[in-house]
Amino acid sequence: MSKKYLFDNPKNIKILLTFLFGSCLVLVIINFFVHKHAHFSWEEWSGFYAAYGFVACVGLVLAAKFILRKIVKRSEDYYD
Amino acid sequence: MINVIPPGLIFIIGAFFVPLLKGRVQSVYLLLLPVLSFVNLIFIPEGTHGVISFLDYQIIFCRIDRLSLVWGYIFHIIAFLTILYGINMKKDNEFMAGLFYAGCAIGAVFSGDLISLFCFWEMMTIGSVLLIWARKTRKSINAGFRYALVHFFGGVILLVGIILYSYENGSIEFGYIGLNGLGSYFIFFGFGVNCAWPFLHSWLTDAYPESTILGTVFLSAFTTKTAVYVLARSFPGTEALIWIGTLMTAFPIFFAVIENDLRRVLSYSLINQVGFMVVGIGIGTELSINGTAAHAFAHILYKSLLFMSMGAVMYRTGKINATDLGGLYRTMPLTCIFCIVGAASISAFPLFSGFVSKSMVMSAAADKHLIITWFTLVFASAGVFHHSGIKIPFFAFFGHDSGIRTKEAPLNMLIAMGIAAALCIFIGAFPATLYSILPFPVDYVPYTMSHVISQLQLLMFSALAFTLLYLSAIYPSEIRALNVDADWLYRKGARGFLWLLENPLAWFGNQVKTTVFVTIPQAFVWFSRNPLMALKVAGNNMAIALFEESFTKEKVERIRTRIAEVLTDYPGDAIRYSHVGTTVIWVMGFLLAYLIIYIVSGRIAL
């Protein structure tokens, strides 16, 4: 039963998280060295996409959890 | 004259032979059908074939051009993969319905006139309803009925539009329509129902998750994408579509975040992805129409792949709610990997198919400086990664350990998913192949340093947001619950409507019925038994009512008694006046009435 799988070992989760945080950091650093050809002026700001992605997702989750769920959540037999 | 086999016909006719075959022969037959149909398709030269005259109209079953071919190719590929995916389940009825449905979708794509388009359109609804009912649960049967009602409603609107349009233009040719004239608005709306526009979308999220494992994979590919095709054909450059599409990309992701049924999460993200295509149609430039076609092609593959992987999970565990699943990577590693490939494709990671197709639409939006649309599309790209890219694989295969230890998916499912996954990666890594079949020449370059970096930033920081929210337990935990959507309007609204029918309206109807069919006829019957006596009673009554004051008491009393006597032995003996004078009075009355009518009608006519 107690076969050990990949993520049963906390060390592997730590490696994965480190990889995620590391790649975020690398992407921000690379950002300064890449010439951008952009349609909009704000696309040229360093880290625009990073910031927008992060803010959008946090906003999405908070809005879904605290606003939408309050409005639309019903019990599973609501329509029965 | 028909000189070719119309594409789709092989599926439609082939479907009816499925139950006659058994075992291995049936499997081979099922897999050969799409291959045969595909070979037939590629040997038909571009142009218009299969024209027959019907009344005064030209029915065109086979219009092959670069736009219809994109959909034709992908529909064949996905039909083959879906059949391969389900071949072990031996469900004759599902294969029949699925083949019929796929054939009708292909038929609709290649029809060159509005009449045959409409016929295929409606037959598609029948096929898809049968796929939903194939689950045979009470929920699926009810959902199937709702699906049918919504689609037949849309079909009637479309039919009204086609009739008006052909009357206005004297032609039933299916080409560019554009929004002008009443008929075109009806057609536009009819297409929109199948395209799952906001507020018309809930048939999709309501019914798809209720279908069978195989049925949902079939359903996810055809209906909405056929609608995208007909919109791209007939309404390119219609500005309303930009806004409709923008809304479609944004609102479903909020629902997807809080949804528990993972196939329903995928249904919401399906609407979100179709939104990108609709925006592309609305912009209407060569780049954006190419983007729509490319995205439809890529989307059908990865969306089917995701539905297949969730279907495999359902097949092995019997469960599909995020609350019941988790930790399945341990025992279904290959399904997990294929699911992640699908997730990476829908999220548009570089080297996966979504990256090379979705960005064409976004570039086209930026070219036109559609700022609000552009911001929404970028938001939706982050959002779709969030719920389809992360949530689906995470809650099914990782997350909390549900303790379920099962077997890997059956071999044929793995092969089907493997091919779909390979195609997703192939399109992403070598986009030139896909670009070469698009309707217009492509000079779009997806792999620029700045595009790759900005897309990676968007996605990795979305992942970072998910991770931080999850670790800090702010991420909404999965709850066994139902989220109401626009279908509330007709699911609860219908009950309100029924209440209205059963109570106030039924009471009113009864009153009308008794008055018209009981009270009034009875009065007439009573009157006609002895009209003169009845008139006399009425006269007496009136006399009392009017002149009671001036009569003496005795006289009033006498009249009352007489009325009472008359009424007790009513109808009594008929009173007959036979005086000539009476007749003359009647004749004069009629002449007078005739004179009045003559004068009045003369005045009106003048």
XYZ file of C-alpha atoms in Angstrom:
686
model
C 0.000 0.000 0.000
C 2.463 2.576 1.119
C 4.221 2.831 -2.201
C 6.000 6.164 -2.439
C 5.021 8.272 -5.438
C 6.723 11.314 -6.911
C 5.050 14.040 -4.880
C 4.644 12.036 -1.687
C 8.123 13.265 -0.946
C 7.958 16.890 0.272
C 11.406 17.488 -1.185
C 10.071 17.103 -4.711
C 7.321 19.631 -4.087
C 9.956 22.003 -2.826
C 11.977 21.495 -6.019
C 8.909 22.204 -8.118
C 8.130 25.388 -6.218
C 11.718 26.537 -6.424
C 11.583 25.969 -10.160
C 8.424 28.050 -10.428
C 9.744 30.954 -8.365
C 13.100 30.733 -10.152
C 11.564 30.858 -13.612
C 9.451 33.857 -12.640
C 12.579 35.629 -11.497
C 14.504 34.700 -14.640
C 11.664 35.927 -16.843
C 11.670 39.293 -15.135
C 15.414 39.584 -15.537
C 15.408 38.544 -19.205
C 12.720 41.095 -19.753
C 15.232 43.923 -19.487
C 17.345 42.577 -22.335
C 14.669 41.854 -24.886
C 13.806 44.413 -27.466
C 10.037 44.572 -27.707
C 8.012 45.388 -30.759
C 4.723 46.298 -29.274
C 1.362 47.515 -30.477
C 0.650 49.489 -27.357
C 3.031 51.667 -25.396
C 2.349 49.864 -22.114
C 3.534 46.585 -23.590
C 7.025 48.050 -23.519
C 6.987 48.586 -19.780
C 9.175 46.060 -18.062
C 7.111 43.346 -16.464
C 3.804 44.564 -17.800
C 2.660 41.046 -18.655
C 3.947 39.629 -15.394
C 2.114 42.201 -13.335
C -1.041 41.999 -15.405
C -1.099 38.194 -15.261
C -0.601 38.159 -11.521
C -3.122 40.872 -10.751
C -5.655 39.423 -13.177
C -5.510 35.997 -11.590
C -5.720 37.246 -8.037
C -8.591 39.508 -9.015
C -10.284 36.671 -10.849
C -10.115 34.319 -7.900
C -11.197 36.899 -5.351
C -14.102 38.085 -7.498
C -15.220 34.529 -8.185
C -14.936 33.504 -4.564
C -16.334 36.508 -2.772
C -18.785 37.962 -5.270
C -19.916 35.409 -7.814
C -20.146 32.463 -5.439
C -22.231 34.552 -3.043
C -24.695 35.221 -5.845
C -24.943 31.930 -7.678
C -24.193 29.170 -5.171
C -27.101 26.812 -4.428
C -27.396 23.345 -2.975
C -26.868 20.482 -5.409
C -30.575 19.580 -5.505
C -31.685 23.140 -6.156
C -33.441 22.322 -9.414
C -34.926 18.972 -8.331
C -26.532 16.838 -61.034
C -24.676 14.976 -58.363
C -21.276 13.911 -59.578
C -19.523 13.599 -56.230
C -20.393 12.056 -52.884
C -21.135 15.018 -50.626
C -18.829 15.025 -47.590
C -20.770 13.975 -44.542
C -23.051 11.628 -46.423
C -20.708 8.716 -45.724
C -21.036 9.388 -41.991
C -24.784 9.867 -42.065
C -25.530 6.733 -44.060
C -22.738 4.801 -42.370
C -24.264 5.506 -38.957
C -27.274 3.340 -39.708
C -25.197 0.240 -40.364
C -23.420 0.352 -37.004
C -25.905 -1.837 -35.092
C -25.850 -4.486 -37.809
C -22.207 -5.246 -37.133
C -20.641 -6.871 -34.110
C -17.304 -7.153 -32.377
C -14.087 -6.613 -34.261
C -15.811 -6.093 -37.612
C -17.748 -3.230 -36.119
C -14.600 -1.658 -34.688
C -12.817 -1.813 -38.025
C -15.898 -0.455 -39.771
C -16.172 2.458 -37.335
C -12.525 3.404 -37.762
C -12.675 3.075 -41.547
C -15.659 5.390 -41.984
C -13.852 8.665 -41.217
C -10.834 7.538 -43.240
C -13.052 6.752 -46.214
C -14.877 10.036 -45.874
C -11.594 11.920 -45.615
C -10.209 10.277 -48.755
C -13.439 11.179 -50.541
C -13.045 14.784 -49.373
C -9.478 15.266 -50.537
C -10.288 13.921 -53.992
C -13.041 16.462 -54.553
C -11.536 19.485 -56.328
C -12.224 22.970 -54.996
C -15.394 24.503 -56.315
C -19.106 23.836 -56.224
C -20.446 20.356 -56.764
C -23.476 18.310 -55.885
C -25.962 20.870 -57.125
C -29.577 19.822 -57.439
C -32.535 21.952 -58.419
C -35.361 22.079 -55.934
C -38.395 24.182 -56.891
C -36.754 27.364 -58.142
C -33.706 26.985 -55.970
C -30.254 25.538 -56.339
C -29.375 23.218 -53.474
C -25.605 22.940 -53.137
C -24.383 20.021 -51.068
C -20.727 20.421 -51.728
C -19.043 23.798 -51.807
C -15.332 23.246 -51.315
C -13.123 26.250 -50.676
C -10.287 27.080 -48.349
C -12.555 28.223 -45.537
C -14.784 25.154 -45.469
C -11.825 22.821 -45.908
C -10.194 23.863 -42.607
C -13.314 22.741 -40.759
C -13.716 19.723 -42.992
C -10.217 18.459 -42.200
C -10.397 18.929 -38.456
C -13.891 17.444 -38.221
C -12.626 14.287 -39.898
C -9.548 14.089 -37.699
C -11.508 14.519 -34.506
C -14.246 12.100 -35.576
C -11.576 9.471 -36.111
C -9.897 10.156 -32.757
C -13.194 10.187 -30.882
C -14.216 6.859 -32.377
C -10.832 5.390 -31.518
C -11.206 6.758 -27.999
C -14.559 5.097 -27.457
C -14.071 1.893 -29.408
C -13.655 -0.263 -26.292
C -16.962 0.842 -24.810
C -19.095 -0.906 -27.442
C -21.946 1.535 -27.290
C -23.785 1.120 -30.578
C -26.290 3.853 -29.845
C -23.622 6.416 -29.016
C -21.638 5.631 -32.140
C -24.749 5.864 -34.262
C -25.768 9.207 -32.796
C -22.185 10.463 -32.852
C -21.559 9.533 -36.488
C -24.885 10.997 -37.553
C -24.103 14.175 -35.630
C -20.585 14.474 -37.040
C -21.879 13.819 -40.551
C -24.471 16.565 -40.228
C -21.838 18.996 -38.960
C -19.644 18.186 -41.956
C -22.662 18.484 -44.234
C -23.468 21.904 -42.773
C -19.904 23.094 -43.302
C -19.915 22.141 -46.976
C -23.427 23.212 -47.863
C -23.527 26.169 -50.187
C -27.133 27.216 -49.745
C -29.313 28.136 -46.813
C -31.878 25.356 -47.215
C -29.481 22.440 -46.998
C -27.580 24.297 -44.268
C -30.777 24.558 -42.265
C -31.570 20.859 -42.729
C -28.136 19.764 -41.540
C -28.335 22.300 -38.716
C -31.532 20.766 -37.359
C -30.383 17.186 -37.868
C -27.281 18.047 -35.864
C -29.529 18.999 -32.960
C -31.231 15.616 -33.141
C -27.897 13.775 -33.145
C -26.582 15.755 -30.210
C -29.747 15.308 -28.146
C -29.455 11.556 -28.654
C -25.865 11.735 -27.404
C -27.007 13.521 -24.251
C -29.829 11.071 -23.650
C -27.441 8.142 -24.085
C -26.337 8.624 -20.464
C -29.850 7.460 -19.511
C -29.941 9.201 -16.151
C -32.830 11.388 -15.134
C -30.527 14.401 -15.119
C -29.290 13.728 -18.620
C -32.788 13.165 -19.971
C -33.972 16.468 -18.516
C -30.857 18.261 -19.741
C -31.420 16.739 -23.191
C -34.945 18.105 -23.304
C -33.752 21.560 -22.305
C -30.994 21.351 -24.913
C -33.512 20.345 -27.564
C -35.898 23.147 -26.649
C -33.193 25.801 -26.809
C -31.821 24.532 -30.110
C -35.171 24.083 -31.785
C -36.037 27.598 -30.677
C -32.795 28.782 -32.278
C -33.603 26.704 -35.343
C -37.005 28.318 -35.754
C -35.436 31.762 -35.484
C -32.922 30.731 -38.126
C -35.690 29.430 -40.377
C -37.623 32.675 -40.058
C -34.421 34.512 -40.938
C -33.769 32.320 -43.968
C -37.308 32.792 -45.272
C -37.156 36.563 -44.817
C -33.665 36.730 -46.282
C -34.510 34.708 -49.372
C -37.637 36.814 -49.831
C -35.654 40.044 -49.518
C -32.791 38.953 -51.761
C -34.402 36.395 -54.026
C -31.518 34.021 -53.412
C -30.767 31.233 -50.982
C -27.066 31.195 -51.687
C -25.083 30.927 -48.475
C -22.307 33.477 -48.677
C -21.607 36.840 -47.098
C -24.799 38.081 -45.443
C -23.849 40.948 -43.137
C -26.237 42.751 -40.862
C -28.737 44.493 -43.107
C -32.384 43.693 -43.400
C -34.616 41.965 -40.892
C -33.869 38.481 -42.201
C -30.152 38.838 -41.591
C -30.741 39.720 -37.932
C -32.803 36.577 -37.440
C -30.115 34.479 -39.125
C -27.450 36.157 -36.997
C -29.365 35.357 -33.827
C -30.094 31.791 -34.919
C -26.384 31.191 -35.465
C -25.679 32.840 -32.115
C -27.729 30.283 -30.188
C -25.483 27.483 -31.429
C -22.412 29.636 -30.899
C -23.224 29.923 -27.162
C -23.346 33.695 -26.999
C -23.685 35.199 -23.529
C -27.121 34.441 -22.056
C -27.727 31.986 -24.869
C -24.837 29.846 -23.663
C -26.295 27.885 -20.802
C -27.521 24.977 -22.928
C -23.827 24.144 -23.287
C -22.734 24.159 -19.668
C -26.041 22.576 -18.714
C -26.045 19.640 -21.117
C -22.461 18.732 -22.064
C -21.407 17.560 -18.608
C -24.533 15.387 -18.411
C -23.697 13.371 -21.509
C -21.767 10.105 -21.604
C -17.984 9.825 -21.554
C -17.890 9.425 -25.329
C -20.847 11.718 -25.995
C -19.229 14.744 -24.409
C -16.091 14.308 -26.512
C -18.252 14.241 -29.646
C -20.337 17.195 -28.515
C -17.386 19.401 -27.623
C -16.098 19.349 -31.185
C -18.941 20.098 -33.548
C -21.868 22.324 -32.584
C -20.120 25.523 -31.546
C -17.413 25.205 -34.164
C -19.971 24.768 -36.936
C -21.569 27.957 -35.652
C -18.170 29.663 -35.738
C -17.747 28.531 -39.328
C -21.113 29.853 -40.511
C -20.470 33.164 -38.759
C -17.043 33.419 -40.381
C -18.670 32.709 -43.726
C -21.593 35.067 -43.473
C -20.803 37.791 -40.947
C -17.072 38.589 -41.083
C -16.290 42.129 -39.981
C -19.554 42.556 -38.063
C -18.584 44.814 -35.190
C -21.187 43.394 -32.798
C -19.263 40.135 -32.875
C -16.182 41.800 -31.391
C -18.143 42.729 -28.290
C -20.044 39.475 -28.100
C -16.782 37.561 -28.384
C -15.030 39.743 -25.841
C -17.787 39.053 -23.337
C -17.618 35.349 -24.128
C -13.924 35.192 -23.322
C -14.359 36.897 -19.977
C -17.462 35.832 -18.089
C -17.108 32.018 -18.192
C -13.780 32.020 -16.393
C -15.375 33.337 -13.215
C -17.868 30.491 -13.283
C -15.113 28.007 -14.091
C -13.133 28.975 -10.982
C -15.955 28.029 -8.612
C -17.320 25.026 -10.517
C -16.911 21.586 -8.988
C -17.775 19.293 -11.926
C -14.559 19.196 -13.942
C -16.304 18.555 -17.245
C -18.440 21.620 -16.557
C -15.246 23.612 -15.943
C -14.142 22.510 -19.406
C -17.509 23.522 -20.838
C -17.066 27.018 -19.487
C -13.586 27.244 -20.921
C -14.993 26.032 -24.239
C -17.176 29.145 -24.352
C -14.163 31.229 -23.422
C -12.143 29.795 -26.324
C -14.987 30.168 -28.807
C -15.061 33.805 -27.699
C -11.587 34.294 -29.187
C -12.826 32.918 -32.502
C -15.875 35.169 -32.453
C -13.684 38.202 -31.829
C -11.582 37.151 -34.809
C -14.685 37.019 -37.017
C -15.816 40.396 -35.745
C -12.502 42.055 -36.612
C -12.772 40.565 -40.083
C -9.259 41.169 -41.398
C -7.375 38.430 -43.222
C -5.177 37.937 -40.175
C -8.096 37.639 -37.788
C -10.116 35.267 -39.978
C -7.000 33.150 -40.330
C -6.682 33.328 -36.556
C -10.274 32.172 -36.104
C -9.789 29.234 -38.452
C -6.450 28.270 -36.910
C -7.840 28.588 -33.417
C -10.876 26.471 -34.270
C -8.552 23.806 -35.629
C -6.233 23.850 -32.631
C -9.070 24.239 -30.147
C -11.000 21.202 -31.332
C -7.901 19.078 -30.783
C -6.933 20.245 -27.320
C -10.475 20.603 -26.044
C -11.282 17.073 -27.127
C -8.039 15.932 -25.550
C -9.042 17.530 -22.241
C -12.533 16.043 -22.375
C -10.987 12.674 -23.263
C -8.669 12.783 -20.268
C -11.527 13.700 -17.934
C -13.604 10.977 -19.570
C -10.823 8.474 -18.883
C -10.816 9.545 -15.247
C -14.588 9.069 -15.158
C -14.260 5.717 -16.887
C -11.859 4.425 -14.259
C -13.204 6.077 -11.109
C -16.848 6.798 -11.923
C -16.365 10.261 -10.477
C -15.915 13.686 -12.026
C -16.325 16.207 -9.183
C -13.151 17.889 -7.996
C -14.211 17.174 -4.412
C -14.073 13.423 -5.094
C -10.883 13.327 -7.128
C -7.232 14.066 -6.554
C -3.882 12.368 -6.584
C -4.584 10.267 -9.647
C -1.163 10.907 -11.174
C -0.003 7.968 -9.117
C -2.022 5.423 -11.039
C -2.908 7.208 -14.286
C 0.404 8.841 -15.191
C -0.061 8.739 -18.974
C -3.559 10.181 -18.859
C -2.132 12.831 -16.555
C 0.618 13.726 -19.029
C -1.821 13.925 -21.950
C -4.108 16.087 -19.860
C -1.218 18.420 -19.103
C -0.396 18.647 -22.824
C -4.002 19.639 -23.481
C -3.860 22.094 -20.617
C -0.627 23.632 -21.920
C -2.167 23.928 -25.375
C -5.326 25.667 -24.227
C -3.193 27.972 -22.095
C -1.111 28.838 -25.166
C 2.303 27.881 -23.826
C 5.017 28.328 -26.439
C 5.518 25.104 -28.423
C 1.873 24.129 -27.890
C -0.921 24.677 -30.364
C -2.851 27.475 -28.639
C 0.217 29.683 -28.771
C 0.347 29.855 -32.550
C -3.381 30.249 -33.128
C -4.775 32.438 -30.354
C -2.057 35.038 -30.770
C -3.191 35.697 -34.359
C -6.529 36.927 -33.079
C -4.858 38.980 -30.356
C -2.465 40.537 -32.857
C -5.366 41.384 -35.121
C -7.145 43.053 -32.193
C -4.025 45.044 -31.378
C -3.593 46.041 -35.041
C -7.029 47.597 -34.915
C -6.254 49.250 -31.570
C -9.205 47.669 -29.829
C -7.958 48.507 -26.368
C -10.801 47.137 -24.230
C -10.985 43.964 -26.264
C -7.250 43.497 -26.125
C -7.093 43.911 -22.335
C -9.985 41.498 -21.925
C -8.373 38.925 -24.192
C -5.106 39.058 -22.258
C -7.082 38.756 -19.023
C -8.985 35.805 -20.477
C -5.709 34.180 -21.539
C -4.443 34.359 -17.987
C -7.819 33.191 -16.725
C -8.039 30.196 -19.010
C -4.618 29.068 -17.871
C -5.868 29.433 -14.355
C -8.942 27.231 -14.599
C -8.240 24.922 -17.550
C -4.486 24.883 -17.459
C -4.011 24.479 -13.738
C -7.297 23.650 -12.092
C -8.215 20.688 -14.321
C -4.981 18.713 -14.016
C -4.321 19.859 -10.467
C -7.623 18.833 -8.920
C -7.904 15.585 -10.866
C -4.354 14.309 -10.760
C -2.660 16.166 -7.917
C -4.128 18.223 -5.080
C -5.334 16.279 -2.072
C -4.949 12.536 -2.289
C -8.425 11.097 -2.721
C -7.039 7.679 -1.918
C -8.329 6.324 -5.214
C -5.945 3.786 -6.688
C -7.100 2.694 -10.083
C -5.724 1.459 -13.374
C -4.361 3.455 -16.268
C -6.885 4.218 -19.024
C -7.502 1.473 -21.628
C -5.036 1.249 -24.487
C -7.304 2.640 -27.225
C -8.088 5.692 -25.100
C -4.392 6.218 -24.480
C -3.644 5.976 -28.207
C -6.394 8.453 -29.083
C -5.197 10.878 -26.422
C -1.611 10.321 -27.471
C -2.340 11.196 -31.097
C -4.298 14.284 -30.072
C -1.473 15.356 -27.749
C 1.125 14.753 -30.453
C -0.885 16.878 -32.889
C -1.149 19.673 -30.308
C 2.611 19.727 -29.926
C 3.214 19.325 -33.651
C 1.010 22.318 -34.482
C 2.679 24.353 -31.762
C 6.200 23.454 -32.813
C 5.675 23.517 -36.595
C 2.904 26.027 -37.202
C 3.727 26.299 -40.923
C 1.688 23.155 -41.644
C -1.439 24.573 -40.057
C -0.822 27.996 -41.574
C -0.614 26.462 -45.040
C -4.247 25.294 -44.968
C -5.714 28.582 -43.684
C -8.116 30.567 -45.900
C -5.707 33.441 -46.582
C -1.918 33.557 -47.084
C -0.161 33.875 -43.739
C 2.747 36.152 -43.027
C 2.350 35.961 -39.277
C 5.368 34.940 -37.195
C 4.385 33.592 -33.790
C 7.847 32.852 -32.478
C 9.464 36.185 -31.785
C 11.540 36.702 -28.674
C 9.259 39.372 -27.366
C 6.085 37.327 -27.917
C 7.531 34.234 -26.239
C 8.830 36.178 -23.257
C 5.667 38.181 -22.726
C 3.469 35.079 -23.005
C 5.686 33.169 -20.581
C 5.588 36.063 -18.147
C 1.819 36.161 -18.293
C 1.505 32.435 -17.711
C 4.207 31.954 -15.084
C 2.929 34.821 -12.994
C -0.578 33.435 -13.292
C 0.813 30.162 -12.015
C 2.565 32.071 -9.259
C -0.727 33.691 -8.294
C -2.423 30.296 -8.175
C 0.359 28.808 -6.085
C 0.401 31.638 -3.573
C -3.387 31.684 -3.296
C -3.481 27.925 -2.889
C -0.718 27.807 -0.310
C -2.314 30.615 1.670
C -5.688 28.789 1.496
C -7.395 31.765 -0.101
C -8.068 29.760 -3.235
C -11.738 28.804 -3.131
C -11.958 25.277 -1.864
C -14.101 22.948 -3.902
C -17.610 22.756 -2.568
C -20.373 20.345 -3.477
C -22.709 22.907 -4.838
C -24.508 24.027 -7.895
C -23.948 27.424 -9.457
C -26.920 28.965 -11.137
C -26.362 30.462 -14.557
C -28.529 31.910 -17.293
C -30.400 28.614 -17.512
C -32.022 29.697 -14.251
C -34.190 31.960 -16.374
C -35.923 29.058 -18.047
C -35.482 26.377 -15.412
C -36.999 28.442 -12.633
C -38.736 30.829 -14.974
C -40.626 27.946 -16.542
C -41.956 26.990 -13.115
C -43.105 30.540 -12.508
C -44.716 30.509 -15.901
C -46.486 27.249 -15.103
C -47.718 28.695 -11.803
C -49.040 31.662 -13.723
C -50.784 29.296 -16.113
C -52.226 27.099 -13.401
C -53.515 29.826 -11.145
C -54.587 33.256 -12.416
C -54.681 32.334 -16.085
C -56.511 29.061 -15.517
C -59.110 30.890 -13.370
C -59.562 33.510 -16.055
C -59.850 30.827 -18.716
C -62.514 29.020 -16.714
C -64.520 32.176 -16.281
C -64.370 32.866 -19.992
C -65.295 29.279 -20.747
C -68.347 29.206 -18.482
C -69.533 32.591 -19.683
C -69.140 31.881 -23.380
C -70.142 28.226 -23.449
C -72.599 27.949 -20.554
C -74.152 31.180 -19.304
C -74.712 32.963 -22.581
C -75.980 29.951 -24.585
C -78.353 29.058 -21.752
C -79.730 32.556 -21.809
C -80.209 32.293 -25.546
C -81.924 28.930 -25.193
C -84.235 30.344 -22.573
C -84.942 33.361 -24.718
C -85.589 31.379 -27.885
C -88.213 29.149 -26.259
C -90.668 32.001 -26.398
C -88.994 35.174 -27.566
C -92.081 37.349 -27.499
C -92.970 36.367 -23.964
C -89.377 36.914 -22.917
C -89.431 40.343 -24.530
C -92.682 41.093 -22.789
C -91.191 40.175 -19.415
C -88.191 42.331 -20.216
C -90.537 45.162 -21.200
C -92.477 44.852 -17.992
C -89.310 44.771 -15.937
C -88.054 47.837 -17.711
C -91.355 49.626 -17.174
C -91.136 48.996 -13.458
C -87.554 50.084 -13.296
C -88.207 53.316 -15.162
C -91.656 54.372 -14.022
C -92.085 52.815 -10.583
C -92.458 56.252 -8.995
C -95.257 57.433 -11.264
C -97.260 54.190 -11.108
C -99.701 53.494 -8.360
C -98.813 50.849 -5.830
C -101.531 48.520 -7.081
C -100.318 48.801 -10.630
C -96.757 47.932 -9.689
C -98.033 45.035 -7.629
C -100.127 43.829 -10.567
C -97.219 43.952 -12.974
C -95.000 42.092 -10.521
C -97.567 39.340 -10.089
C -97.953 39.044 -13.815
C -94.207 38.705 -14.327
C -94.081 36.056 -11.635
C -96.977 34.164 -13.226
C -95.477 34.321 -16.646
C -92.098 33.133 -15.382
C -93.569 30.146 -13.531
C -95.216 28.679 -16.590
C -92.613 29.988 -19.027
C -92.341 29.194 -21.962
C -96.099 28.602 -21.793
C -98.138 29.143 -24.922
C -96.472 30.970 -27.702
C -98.011 34.344 -28.231
C -98.623 34.950 -31.842
C -99.597 38.268 -33.221
C -100.943 37.933 -36.681
C -101.878 41.508 -37.318
C -100.902 42.950 -40.631
C -99.846 46.063 -38.782
C -97.132 44.192 -36.889
C -95.699 42.923 -40.124
C -95.685 46.376 -41.591
C -93.860 47.743 -38.547
C -91.184 45.078 -38.908
C -90.802 45.778 -42.614
C -90.468 49.488 -41.947
C -87.911 48.803 -39.257
C -85.779 46.770 -41.644
C -86.065 49.393 -44.360
C -85.000 52.068 -41.926
C -81.999 49.969 -40.832
C -81.089 49.402 -44.464
C -81.314 53.134 -45.170
C -79.101 53.987 -42.215
C -76.516 51.384 -43.212
C -76.592 52.642 -46.804
C -76.000 56.263 -45.809
C -73.359 55.507 -43.208
C -71.409 53.141 -45.442
C -71.558 55.679 -48.273
C -70.033 58.269 -45.961
C -67.283 55.919 -44.881
C -66.480 54.961 -48.446
C -66.140 58.615 -49.371
